[in-house]
Tab-separated table of C-alpha atoms and ligand atoms in Angstrom:
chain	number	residue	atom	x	y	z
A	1	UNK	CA	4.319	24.163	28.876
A	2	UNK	CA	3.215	26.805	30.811
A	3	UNK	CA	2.438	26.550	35.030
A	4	UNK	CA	-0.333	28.920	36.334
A	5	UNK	CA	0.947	31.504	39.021
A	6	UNK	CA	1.764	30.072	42.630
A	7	UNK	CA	-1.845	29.974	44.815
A	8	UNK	CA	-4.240	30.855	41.580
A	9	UNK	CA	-6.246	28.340	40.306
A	10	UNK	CA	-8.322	27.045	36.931
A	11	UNK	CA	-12.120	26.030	38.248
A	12	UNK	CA	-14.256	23.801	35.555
A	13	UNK	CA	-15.803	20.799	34.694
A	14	UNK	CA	-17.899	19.323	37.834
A	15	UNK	CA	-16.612	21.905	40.049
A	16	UNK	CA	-18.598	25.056	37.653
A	17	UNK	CA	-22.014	23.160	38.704
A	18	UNK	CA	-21.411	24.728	42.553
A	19	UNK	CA	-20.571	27.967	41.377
A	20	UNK	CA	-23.373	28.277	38.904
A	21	UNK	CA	-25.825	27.320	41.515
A	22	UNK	CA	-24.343	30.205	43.565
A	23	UNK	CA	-24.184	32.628	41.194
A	24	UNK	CA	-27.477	32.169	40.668
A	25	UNK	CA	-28.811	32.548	44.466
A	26	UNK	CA	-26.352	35.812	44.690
A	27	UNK	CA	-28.219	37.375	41.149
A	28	UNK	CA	-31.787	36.227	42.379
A	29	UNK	CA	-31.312	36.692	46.179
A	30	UNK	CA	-29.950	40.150	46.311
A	31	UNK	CA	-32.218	41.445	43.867
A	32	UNK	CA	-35.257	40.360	45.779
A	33	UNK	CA	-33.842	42.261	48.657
A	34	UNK	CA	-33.859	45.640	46.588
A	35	UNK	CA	-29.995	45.688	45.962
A	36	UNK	CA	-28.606	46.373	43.024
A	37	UNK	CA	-25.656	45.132	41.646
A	38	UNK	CA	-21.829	47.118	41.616
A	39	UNK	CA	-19.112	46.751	39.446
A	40	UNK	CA	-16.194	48.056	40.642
A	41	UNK	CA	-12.537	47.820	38.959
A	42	UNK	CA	-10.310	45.298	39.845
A	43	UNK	CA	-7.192	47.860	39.957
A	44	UNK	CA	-7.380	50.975	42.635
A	45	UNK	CA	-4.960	53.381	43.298
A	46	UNK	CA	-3.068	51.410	46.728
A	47	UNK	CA	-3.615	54.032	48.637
A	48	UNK	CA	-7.889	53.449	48.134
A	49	UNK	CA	-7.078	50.075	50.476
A	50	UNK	CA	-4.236	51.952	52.349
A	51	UNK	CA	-7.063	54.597	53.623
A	52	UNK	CA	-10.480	52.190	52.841
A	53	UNK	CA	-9.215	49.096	54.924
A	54	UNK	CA	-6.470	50.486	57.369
A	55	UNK	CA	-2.728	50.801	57.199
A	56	UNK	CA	-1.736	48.489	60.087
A	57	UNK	CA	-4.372	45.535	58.777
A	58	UNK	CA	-2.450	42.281	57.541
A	59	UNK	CA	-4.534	42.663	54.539
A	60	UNK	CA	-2.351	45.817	53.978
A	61	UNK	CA	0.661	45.329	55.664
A	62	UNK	CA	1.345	42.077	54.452
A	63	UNK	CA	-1.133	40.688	51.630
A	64	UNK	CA	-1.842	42.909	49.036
A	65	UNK	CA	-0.467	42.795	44.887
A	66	UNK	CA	0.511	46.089	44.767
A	67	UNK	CA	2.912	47.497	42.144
A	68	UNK	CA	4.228	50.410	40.560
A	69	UNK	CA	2.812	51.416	37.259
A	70	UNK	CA	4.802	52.556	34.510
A	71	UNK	CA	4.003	56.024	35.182
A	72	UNK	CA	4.929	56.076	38.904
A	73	UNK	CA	1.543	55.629	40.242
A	74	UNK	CA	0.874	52.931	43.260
A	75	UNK	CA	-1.800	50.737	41.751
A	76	UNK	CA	-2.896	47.529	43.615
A	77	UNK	CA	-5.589	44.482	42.976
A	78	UNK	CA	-8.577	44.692	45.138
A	79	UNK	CA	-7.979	42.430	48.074
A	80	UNK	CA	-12.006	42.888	48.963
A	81	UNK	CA	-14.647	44.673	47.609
A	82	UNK	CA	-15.672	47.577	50.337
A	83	UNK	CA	-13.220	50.152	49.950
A	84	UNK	CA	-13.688	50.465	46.073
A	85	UNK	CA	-17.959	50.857	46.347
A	86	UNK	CA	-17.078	53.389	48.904
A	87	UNK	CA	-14.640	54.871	46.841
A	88	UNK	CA	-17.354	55.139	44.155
A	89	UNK	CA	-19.437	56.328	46.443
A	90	UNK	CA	-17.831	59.497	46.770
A	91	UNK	CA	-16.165	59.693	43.635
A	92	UNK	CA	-20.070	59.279	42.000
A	93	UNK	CA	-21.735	61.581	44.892
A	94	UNK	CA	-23.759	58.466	45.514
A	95	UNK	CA	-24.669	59.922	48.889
A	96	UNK	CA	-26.516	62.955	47.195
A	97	UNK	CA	-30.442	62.654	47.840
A	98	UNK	CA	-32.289	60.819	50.066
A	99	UNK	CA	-32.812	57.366	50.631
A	100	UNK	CA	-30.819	53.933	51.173
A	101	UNK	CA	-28.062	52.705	48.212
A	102	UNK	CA	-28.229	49.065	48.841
A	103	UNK	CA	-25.593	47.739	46.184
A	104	UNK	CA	-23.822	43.633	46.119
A	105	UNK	CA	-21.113	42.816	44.178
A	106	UNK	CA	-19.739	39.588	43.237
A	107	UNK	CA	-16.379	38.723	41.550
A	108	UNK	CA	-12.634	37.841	42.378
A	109	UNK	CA	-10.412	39.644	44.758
A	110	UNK	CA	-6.484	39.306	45.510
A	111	UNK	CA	-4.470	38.744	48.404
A	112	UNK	CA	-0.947	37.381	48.579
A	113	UNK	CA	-1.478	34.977	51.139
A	114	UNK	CA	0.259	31.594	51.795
A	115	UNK	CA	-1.674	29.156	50.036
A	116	UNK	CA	-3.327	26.187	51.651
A	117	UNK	CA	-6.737	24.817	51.395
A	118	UNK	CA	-9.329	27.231	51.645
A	119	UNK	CA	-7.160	29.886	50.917
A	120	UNK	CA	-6.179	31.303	47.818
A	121	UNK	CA	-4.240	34.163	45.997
A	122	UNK	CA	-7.498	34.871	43.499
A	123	UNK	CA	-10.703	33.576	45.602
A	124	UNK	CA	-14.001	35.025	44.985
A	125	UNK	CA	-16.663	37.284	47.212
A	126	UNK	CA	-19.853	38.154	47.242
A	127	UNK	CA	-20.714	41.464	49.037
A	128	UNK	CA	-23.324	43.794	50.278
A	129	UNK	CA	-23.102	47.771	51.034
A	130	UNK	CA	-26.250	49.183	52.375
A	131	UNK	CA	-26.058	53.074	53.076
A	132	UNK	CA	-27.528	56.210	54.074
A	133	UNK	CA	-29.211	54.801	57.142
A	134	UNK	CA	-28.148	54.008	60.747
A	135	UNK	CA	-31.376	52.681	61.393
A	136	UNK	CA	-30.886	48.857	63.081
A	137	UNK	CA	-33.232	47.812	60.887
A	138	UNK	CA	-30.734	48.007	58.368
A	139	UNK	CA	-28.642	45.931	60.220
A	140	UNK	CA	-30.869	43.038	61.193
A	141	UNK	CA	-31.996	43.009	57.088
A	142	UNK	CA	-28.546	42.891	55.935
A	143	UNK	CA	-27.492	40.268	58.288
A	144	UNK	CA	-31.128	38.418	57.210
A	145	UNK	CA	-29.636	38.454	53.526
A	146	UNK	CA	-26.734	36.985	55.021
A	147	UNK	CA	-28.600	33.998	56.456
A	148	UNK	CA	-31.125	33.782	53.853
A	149	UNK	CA	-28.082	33.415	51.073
A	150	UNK	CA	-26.769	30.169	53.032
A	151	UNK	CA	-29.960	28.206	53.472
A	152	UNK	CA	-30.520	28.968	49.755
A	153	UNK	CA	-27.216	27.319	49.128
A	154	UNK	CA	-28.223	24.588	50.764
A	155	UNK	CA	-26.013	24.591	54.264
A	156	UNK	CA	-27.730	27.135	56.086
A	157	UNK	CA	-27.948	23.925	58.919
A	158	UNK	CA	-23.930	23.752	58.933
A	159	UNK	CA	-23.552	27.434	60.438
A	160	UNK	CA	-23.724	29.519	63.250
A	161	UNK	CA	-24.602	33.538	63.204
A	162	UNK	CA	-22.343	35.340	65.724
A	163	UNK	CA	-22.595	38.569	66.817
A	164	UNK	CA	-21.227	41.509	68.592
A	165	UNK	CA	-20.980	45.562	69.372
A	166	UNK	CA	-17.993	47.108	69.333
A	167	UNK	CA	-18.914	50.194	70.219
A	168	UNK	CA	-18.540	53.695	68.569
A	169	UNK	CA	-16.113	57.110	68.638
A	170	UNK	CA	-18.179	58.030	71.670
A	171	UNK	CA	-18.057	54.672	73.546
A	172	UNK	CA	-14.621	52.962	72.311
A	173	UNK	CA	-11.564	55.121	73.248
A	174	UNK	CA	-12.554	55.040	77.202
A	175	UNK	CA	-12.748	51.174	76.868
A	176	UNK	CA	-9.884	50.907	74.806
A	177	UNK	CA	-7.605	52.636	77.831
A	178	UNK	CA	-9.098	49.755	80.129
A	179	UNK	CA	-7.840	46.910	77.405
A	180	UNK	CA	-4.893	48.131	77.129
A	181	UNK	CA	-4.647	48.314	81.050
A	182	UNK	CA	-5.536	44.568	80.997
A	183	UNK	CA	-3.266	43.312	78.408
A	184	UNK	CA	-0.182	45.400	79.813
A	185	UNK	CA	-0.145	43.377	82.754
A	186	UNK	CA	-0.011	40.572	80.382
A	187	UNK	CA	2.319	41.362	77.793
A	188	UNK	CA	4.981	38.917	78.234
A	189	UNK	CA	2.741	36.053	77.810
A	190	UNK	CA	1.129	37.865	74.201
A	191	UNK	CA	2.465	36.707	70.965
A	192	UNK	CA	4.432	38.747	68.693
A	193	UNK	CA	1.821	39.940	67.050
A	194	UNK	CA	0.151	41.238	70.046
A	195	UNK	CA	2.815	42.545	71.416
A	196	UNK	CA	2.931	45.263	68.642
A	197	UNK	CA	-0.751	45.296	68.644
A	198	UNK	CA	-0.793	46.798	71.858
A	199	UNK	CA	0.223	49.809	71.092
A	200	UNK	CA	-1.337	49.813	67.042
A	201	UNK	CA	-4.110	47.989	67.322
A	202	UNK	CA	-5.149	46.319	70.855
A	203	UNK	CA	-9.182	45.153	69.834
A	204	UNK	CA	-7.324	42.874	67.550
A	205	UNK	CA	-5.361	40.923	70.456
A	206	UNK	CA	-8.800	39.696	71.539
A	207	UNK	CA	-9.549	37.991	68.679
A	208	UNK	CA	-5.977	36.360	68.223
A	209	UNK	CA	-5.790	32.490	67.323
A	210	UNK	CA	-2.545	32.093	69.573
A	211	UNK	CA	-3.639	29.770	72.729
A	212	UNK	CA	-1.489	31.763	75.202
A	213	UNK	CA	-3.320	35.232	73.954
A	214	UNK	CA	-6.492	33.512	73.929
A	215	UNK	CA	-5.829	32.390	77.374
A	216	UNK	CA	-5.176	35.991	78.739
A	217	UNK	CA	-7.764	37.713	76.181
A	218	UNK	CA	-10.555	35.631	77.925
A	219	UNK	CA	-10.324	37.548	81.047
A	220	UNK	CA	-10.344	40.970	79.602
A	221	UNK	CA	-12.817	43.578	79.688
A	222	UNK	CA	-15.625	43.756	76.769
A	223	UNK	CA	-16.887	46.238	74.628
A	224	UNK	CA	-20.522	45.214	75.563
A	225	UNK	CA	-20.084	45.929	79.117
A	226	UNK	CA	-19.022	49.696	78.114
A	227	UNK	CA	-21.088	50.264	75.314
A	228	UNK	CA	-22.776	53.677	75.523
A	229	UNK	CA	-26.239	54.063	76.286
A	230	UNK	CA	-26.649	54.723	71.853
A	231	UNK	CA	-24.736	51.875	71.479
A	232	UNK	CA	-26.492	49.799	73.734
A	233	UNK	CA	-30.000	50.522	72.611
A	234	UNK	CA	-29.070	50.214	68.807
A	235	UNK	CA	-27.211	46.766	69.791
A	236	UNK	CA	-30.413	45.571	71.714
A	237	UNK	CA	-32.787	46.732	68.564
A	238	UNK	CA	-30.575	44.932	66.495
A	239	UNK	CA	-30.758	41.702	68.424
A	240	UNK	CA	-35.244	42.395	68.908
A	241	UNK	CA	-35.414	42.810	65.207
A	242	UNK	CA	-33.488	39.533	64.905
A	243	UNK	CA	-35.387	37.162	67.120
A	244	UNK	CA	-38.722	38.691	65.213
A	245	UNK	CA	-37.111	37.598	62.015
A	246	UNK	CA	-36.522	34.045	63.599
A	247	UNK	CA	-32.954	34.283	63.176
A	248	UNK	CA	-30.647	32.754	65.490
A	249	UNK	CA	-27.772	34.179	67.068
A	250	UNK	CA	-25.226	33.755	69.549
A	251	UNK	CA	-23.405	36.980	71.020
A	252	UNK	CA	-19.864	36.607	70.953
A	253	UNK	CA	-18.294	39.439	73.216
A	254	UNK	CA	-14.449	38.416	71.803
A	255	UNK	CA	-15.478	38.911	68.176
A	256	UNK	CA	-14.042	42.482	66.872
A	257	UNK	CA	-12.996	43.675	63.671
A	258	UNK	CA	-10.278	45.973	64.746
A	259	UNK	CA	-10.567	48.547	62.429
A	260	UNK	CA	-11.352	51.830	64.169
A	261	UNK	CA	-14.145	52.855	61.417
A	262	UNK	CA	-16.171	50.016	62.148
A	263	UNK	CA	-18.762	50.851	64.571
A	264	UNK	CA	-22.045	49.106	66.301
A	265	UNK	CA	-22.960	45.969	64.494
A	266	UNK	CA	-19.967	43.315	63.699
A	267	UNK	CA	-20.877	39.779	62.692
A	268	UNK	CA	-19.604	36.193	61.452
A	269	UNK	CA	-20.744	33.360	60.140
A	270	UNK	CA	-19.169	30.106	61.358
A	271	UNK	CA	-18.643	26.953	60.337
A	272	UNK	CA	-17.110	23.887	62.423
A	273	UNK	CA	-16.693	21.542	59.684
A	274	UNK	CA	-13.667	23.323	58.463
A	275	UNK	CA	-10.646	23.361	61.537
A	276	UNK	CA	-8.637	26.364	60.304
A	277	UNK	CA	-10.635	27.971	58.162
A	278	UNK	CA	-13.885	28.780	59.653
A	279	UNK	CA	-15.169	31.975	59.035
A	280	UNK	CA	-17.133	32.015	55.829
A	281	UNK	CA	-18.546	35.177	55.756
A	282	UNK	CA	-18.365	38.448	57.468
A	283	UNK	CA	-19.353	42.067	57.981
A	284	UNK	CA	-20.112	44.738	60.426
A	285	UNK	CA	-21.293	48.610	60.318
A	286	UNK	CA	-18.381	51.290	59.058
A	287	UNK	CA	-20.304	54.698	59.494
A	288	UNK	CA	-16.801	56.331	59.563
A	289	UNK	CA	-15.614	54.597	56.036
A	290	UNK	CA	-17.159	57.034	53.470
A	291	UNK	CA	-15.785	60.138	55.183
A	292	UNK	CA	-12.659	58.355	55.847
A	293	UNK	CA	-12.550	58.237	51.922
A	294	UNK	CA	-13.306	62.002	51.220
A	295	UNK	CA	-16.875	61.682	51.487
A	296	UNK	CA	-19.648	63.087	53.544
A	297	UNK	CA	-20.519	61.436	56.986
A	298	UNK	CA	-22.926	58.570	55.384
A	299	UNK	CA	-23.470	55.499	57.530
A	300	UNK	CA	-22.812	52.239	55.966
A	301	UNK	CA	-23.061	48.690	56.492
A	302	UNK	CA	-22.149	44.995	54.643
A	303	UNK	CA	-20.831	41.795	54.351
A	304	UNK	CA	-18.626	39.402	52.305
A	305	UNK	CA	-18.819	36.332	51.733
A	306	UNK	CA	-16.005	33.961	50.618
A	307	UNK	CA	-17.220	31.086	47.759
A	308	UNK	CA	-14.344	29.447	47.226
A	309	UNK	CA	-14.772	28.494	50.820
A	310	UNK	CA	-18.518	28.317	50.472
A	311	UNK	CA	-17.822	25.988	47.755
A	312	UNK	CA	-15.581	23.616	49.851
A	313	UNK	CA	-18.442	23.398	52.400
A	314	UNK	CA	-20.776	22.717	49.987
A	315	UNK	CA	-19.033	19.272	48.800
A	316	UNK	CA	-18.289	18.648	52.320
A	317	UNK	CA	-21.602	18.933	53.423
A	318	UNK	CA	-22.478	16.262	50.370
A	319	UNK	CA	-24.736	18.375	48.579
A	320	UNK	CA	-24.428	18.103	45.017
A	321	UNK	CA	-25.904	20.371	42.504
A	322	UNK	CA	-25.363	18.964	38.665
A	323	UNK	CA	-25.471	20.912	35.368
A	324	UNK	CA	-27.974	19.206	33.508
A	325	UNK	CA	-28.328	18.807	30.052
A	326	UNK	CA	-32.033	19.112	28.780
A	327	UNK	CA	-32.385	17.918	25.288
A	328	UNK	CA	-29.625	15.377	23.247
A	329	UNK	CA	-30.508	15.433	19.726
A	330	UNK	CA	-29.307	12.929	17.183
A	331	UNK	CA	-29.260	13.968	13.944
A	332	UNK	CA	-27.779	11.858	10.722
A	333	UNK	CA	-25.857	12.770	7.325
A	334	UNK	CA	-29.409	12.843	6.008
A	335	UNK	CA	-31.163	14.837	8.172
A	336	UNK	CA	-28.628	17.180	9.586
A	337	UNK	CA	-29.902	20.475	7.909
A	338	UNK	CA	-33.449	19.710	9.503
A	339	UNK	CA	-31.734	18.596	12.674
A	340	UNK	CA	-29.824	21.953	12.888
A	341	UNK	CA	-32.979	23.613	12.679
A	342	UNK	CA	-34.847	22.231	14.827
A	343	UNK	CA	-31.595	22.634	17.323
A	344	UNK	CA	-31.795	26.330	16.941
A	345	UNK	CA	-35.253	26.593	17.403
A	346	UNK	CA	-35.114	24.627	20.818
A	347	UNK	CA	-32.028	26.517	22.092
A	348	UNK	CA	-33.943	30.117	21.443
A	349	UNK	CA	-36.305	28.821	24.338
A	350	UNK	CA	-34.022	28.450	26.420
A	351	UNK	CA	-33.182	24.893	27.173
A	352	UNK	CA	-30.094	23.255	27.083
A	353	UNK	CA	-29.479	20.983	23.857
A	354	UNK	CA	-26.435	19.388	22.898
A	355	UNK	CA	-25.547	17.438	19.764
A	356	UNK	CA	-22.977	14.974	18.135
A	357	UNK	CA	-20.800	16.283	15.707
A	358	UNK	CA	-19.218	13.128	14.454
A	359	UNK	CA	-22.974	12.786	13.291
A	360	UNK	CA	-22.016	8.606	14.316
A	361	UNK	CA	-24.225	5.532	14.306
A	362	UNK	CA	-27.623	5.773	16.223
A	363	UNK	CA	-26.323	3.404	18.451
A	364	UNK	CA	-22.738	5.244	19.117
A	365	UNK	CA	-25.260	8.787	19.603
A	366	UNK	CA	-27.582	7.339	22.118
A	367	UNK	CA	-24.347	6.166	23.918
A	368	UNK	CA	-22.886	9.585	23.689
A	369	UNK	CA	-26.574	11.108	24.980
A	370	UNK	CA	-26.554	8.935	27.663
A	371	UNK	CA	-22.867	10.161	29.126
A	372	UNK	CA	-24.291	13.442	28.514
A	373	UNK	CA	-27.211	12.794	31.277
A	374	UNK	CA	-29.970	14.688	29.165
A	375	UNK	CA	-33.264	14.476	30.109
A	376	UNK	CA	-34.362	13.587	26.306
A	377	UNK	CA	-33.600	12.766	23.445
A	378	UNK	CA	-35.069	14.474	20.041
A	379	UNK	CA	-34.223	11.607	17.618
A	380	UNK	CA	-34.185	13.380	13.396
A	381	UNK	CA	-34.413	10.335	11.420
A	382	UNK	CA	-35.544	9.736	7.800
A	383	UNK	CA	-38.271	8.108	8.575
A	384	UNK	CA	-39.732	10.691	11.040
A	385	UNK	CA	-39.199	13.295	8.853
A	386	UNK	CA	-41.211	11.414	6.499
A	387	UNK	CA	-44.031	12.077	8.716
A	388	UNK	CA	-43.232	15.828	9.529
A	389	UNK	CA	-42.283	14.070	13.081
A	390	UNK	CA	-39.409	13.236	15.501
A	391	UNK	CA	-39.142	10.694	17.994
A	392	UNK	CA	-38.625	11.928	21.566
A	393	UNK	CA	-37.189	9.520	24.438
A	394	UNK	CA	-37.542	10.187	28.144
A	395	UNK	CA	-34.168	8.968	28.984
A	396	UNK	CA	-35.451	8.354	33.121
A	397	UNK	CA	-37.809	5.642	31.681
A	398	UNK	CA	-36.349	4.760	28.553
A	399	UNK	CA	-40.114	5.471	27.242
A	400	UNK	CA	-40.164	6.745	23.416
A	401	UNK	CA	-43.078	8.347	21.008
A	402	UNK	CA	-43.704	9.889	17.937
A	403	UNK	CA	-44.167	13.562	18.307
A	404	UNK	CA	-45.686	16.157	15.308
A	405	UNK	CA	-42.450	18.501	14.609
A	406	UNK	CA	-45.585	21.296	14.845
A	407	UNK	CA	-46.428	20.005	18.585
A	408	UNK	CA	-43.039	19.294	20.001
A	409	UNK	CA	-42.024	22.493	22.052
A	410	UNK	CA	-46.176	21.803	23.574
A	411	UNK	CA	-44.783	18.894	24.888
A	412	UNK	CA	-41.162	19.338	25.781
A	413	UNK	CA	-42.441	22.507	27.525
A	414	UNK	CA	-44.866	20.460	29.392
A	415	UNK	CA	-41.742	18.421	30.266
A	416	UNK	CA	-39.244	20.245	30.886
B	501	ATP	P1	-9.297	34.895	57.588
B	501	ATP	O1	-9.365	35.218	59.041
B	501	ATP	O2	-9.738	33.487	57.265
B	501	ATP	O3	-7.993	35.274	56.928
B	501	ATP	P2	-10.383	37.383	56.766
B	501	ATP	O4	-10.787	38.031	58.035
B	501	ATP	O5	-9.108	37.775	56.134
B	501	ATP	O6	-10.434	35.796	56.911
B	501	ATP	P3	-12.385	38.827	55.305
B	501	ATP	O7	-11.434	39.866	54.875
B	501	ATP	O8	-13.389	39.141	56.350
B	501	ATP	O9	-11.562	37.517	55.722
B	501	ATP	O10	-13.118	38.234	54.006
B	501	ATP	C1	-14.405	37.607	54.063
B	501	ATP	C2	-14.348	36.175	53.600
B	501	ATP	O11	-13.555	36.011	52.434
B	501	ATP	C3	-13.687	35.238	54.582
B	501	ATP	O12	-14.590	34.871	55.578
B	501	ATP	C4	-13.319	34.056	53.704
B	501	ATP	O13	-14.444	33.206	53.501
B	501	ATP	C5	-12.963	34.708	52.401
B	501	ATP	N1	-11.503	34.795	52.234
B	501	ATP	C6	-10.644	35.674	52.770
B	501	ATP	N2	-9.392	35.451	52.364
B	501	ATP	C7	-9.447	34.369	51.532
B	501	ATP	C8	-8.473	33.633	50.776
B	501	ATP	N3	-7.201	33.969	50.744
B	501	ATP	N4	-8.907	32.575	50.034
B	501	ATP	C9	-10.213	32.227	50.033
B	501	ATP	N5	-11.167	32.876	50.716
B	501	ATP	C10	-10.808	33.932	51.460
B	502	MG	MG1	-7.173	36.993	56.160
């Protein structure tokens, strides 16, 4: 017998109902919000993540499946979706012309992580790029999407939009010199990780999940306080556009994304029904990413969204979302040619029908259509046929009549 790998996962049976449900609101949602959808490959050249998501990043340093390929070359699997649309970006000259590319993408991504709940080796996202604009607006819609895609899941009520500025090339360095400042008087009580952080990557130390760095990060200076007056007035525009949306939002100063491409607009979504895990979705502005990857300078802005975690809140919260079966038809020895007719016929409209191959007793099918939790039942008897009829049973009230094979999808369309 063979074991799947360490921290991947099979996901069926009840469990497909959630995802379905979501896959559905990620198709229907994004498209209603003018993006369209990008399929990148699941294998880039390492050095695409190396450049696209930054060399000192745990994602990079420590998480990612890369390999060598037979032919020398670095390959790795995609441990999130941004740097390859950017890559294809420029490799496509997506930035020629006018006009925003809004683009989502939805599918699994790879990290070598150490498995526990919530977090997986293969998990899924689903992600937004907008580009070609700076405008705020595009912020405040692509952070709308964002909220908009968890009430239509169903849990909008279980999380909290943060939000923050980190500043820009113009705005950052200056501030950075004063955090460093700050947490060099500290060092000694900083973690490991901060410690080296200092030097490589000091936004990151404020964000740290250590209780002794939190301690000494809640002191330190804050991006918003030395935003530059661009900064501040696309931060405030961002926040206007909000509150005229009706979104909700808290401002959380500490909240950075440590990356030094990322500019402007960073933001969360938080859950507090999950302890460790609570971040279910993120994103923030990278106007420096596409030239960063050999492109021109082309803002750009998104989000992902983790639904394996989405998922777990989802059950949590209690909701449940069932695959339902539409029409169980039972069909005899007898009647099974007209049966598989009619079966056909009711599948090319769409709805869901199901059968019983063992072709058993009408007592042993009903059984069998009542595990299966169909709305009806079709019965193809002898008799019926007789009458060029069927018998249909609304299996909520148990209540049955004979309906004209002519007249059937009328009324099943009427019902269903
Ligand atoms: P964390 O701080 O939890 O490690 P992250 O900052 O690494 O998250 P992002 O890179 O921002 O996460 O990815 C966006 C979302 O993808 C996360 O909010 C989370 O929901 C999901 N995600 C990230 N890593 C995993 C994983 N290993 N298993 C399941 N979901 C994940
Ligand atoms: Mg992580």
């Amino acid at each position: 017998m063979f074991r799947k790998v360490r921290g991947f996962r099979d996901i069926y049976g009840e469990e497909i109902g959630y995802w379905r449900k979501i896959e559905e609101v990620i198709y229907s949602l994004s498209e209603s919000f003018g993006y369209s959808e990008y399929k990148m490959p699941v294998l880039e050249k390492a050095e695409v993540f190396d450049r696209g998501i930054g060399s000192t990043t745990d994602i990079v340093e420590k998480e990612m499946f890369a390999f060598e390929d037979r032919n020398g070359d670095l390959l790795a699997l995609r441990p999130e979706g941004t740097a390859g649309v950017v890559r294809g970006v420029v490799e496509n000259k997506l930035y020629a012309g006018s006009g925003v590319k809004k683009y989502y993408y939805y599918g699994p991504m790879f990290r070598r992580e150490r498995p526990q709940k919530g977090r997986y080796r293969q998990f899924y996202q689903y992600g937004v790029e907008a580009f070609g604009s700076a405008s705020p607006l595009v912020d405040a819609e692509v952070i709308q999407l964002l909220c908009s895609f968890f009430d239509k899941c169903g849990i909008g009520e279980f999380l909290r939009l943060e939000i923050n500025s980190i500043g820009c090339p113009e705005c950052r360095p200056g501030y950075k010199n004063k955090l460093i400042e700050y947490f060099s008087k500290y060092e000694k009580e900083l973690c490991e990780d901060c410690k080296r952080r200092l030097s490589t990557n000091p936004l990151r130390i404020l964000d740290c999940k250590v209780p002794g760095c939190k301690k000494v990060a809640s002191d330190a200076p804050v991006m918003i306080d030395y935003l530059c007056s661009e900064c501040r007035k696309h931060f405030d525009s961002v926040k206007y556009y909000l509150e005229i949306s009706g979104i909700d939002y808290d401002v959380n100063p500490f909240m950075v994304r440590g990356l030094d491409y990322y500019v402007r607009t960073a933001f969360e979504m938080i859950t507090d029904k999950f302890e460790a895990n609570s971040t279910v979705g993120a994103g923030g502005r990278y106007d420096g990413l596409v030239k960063q990857l050999g492109g021109p300078d082309y803002p750009g802005i998104g989000f992902a969204v983790g639904i394996d975690r989405l998922v777990n809140l989802i059950k949590e919260a209690g909701l449940t979302y069932e695959e339902t079966l539409d029409i169980f038809m039972v069909m005899f020895p007898e009647t099974v040619d007209a049966g598989l007719k009619l079966l056909k016929s009711l599948r090319d409209e769409n709805w869901g029908v199901d059968m019983d191959f063992e072709l058993g007793s009408m007592k042993s099918q009903l059984k069998k259509a009542n595990r299966s939790q169909a709305s009806y039942v079709v019965i193809v008897g002898e008799e019926e046929l007789g009458k060029n009829a069927v018998t249909l049973k609304n299996m909520t009230d148990g209540e049955q009549q004979l309906v004209l094979l002519d007249e059937l999808k009328n009324i099943l369309s009427q019902k269903l």
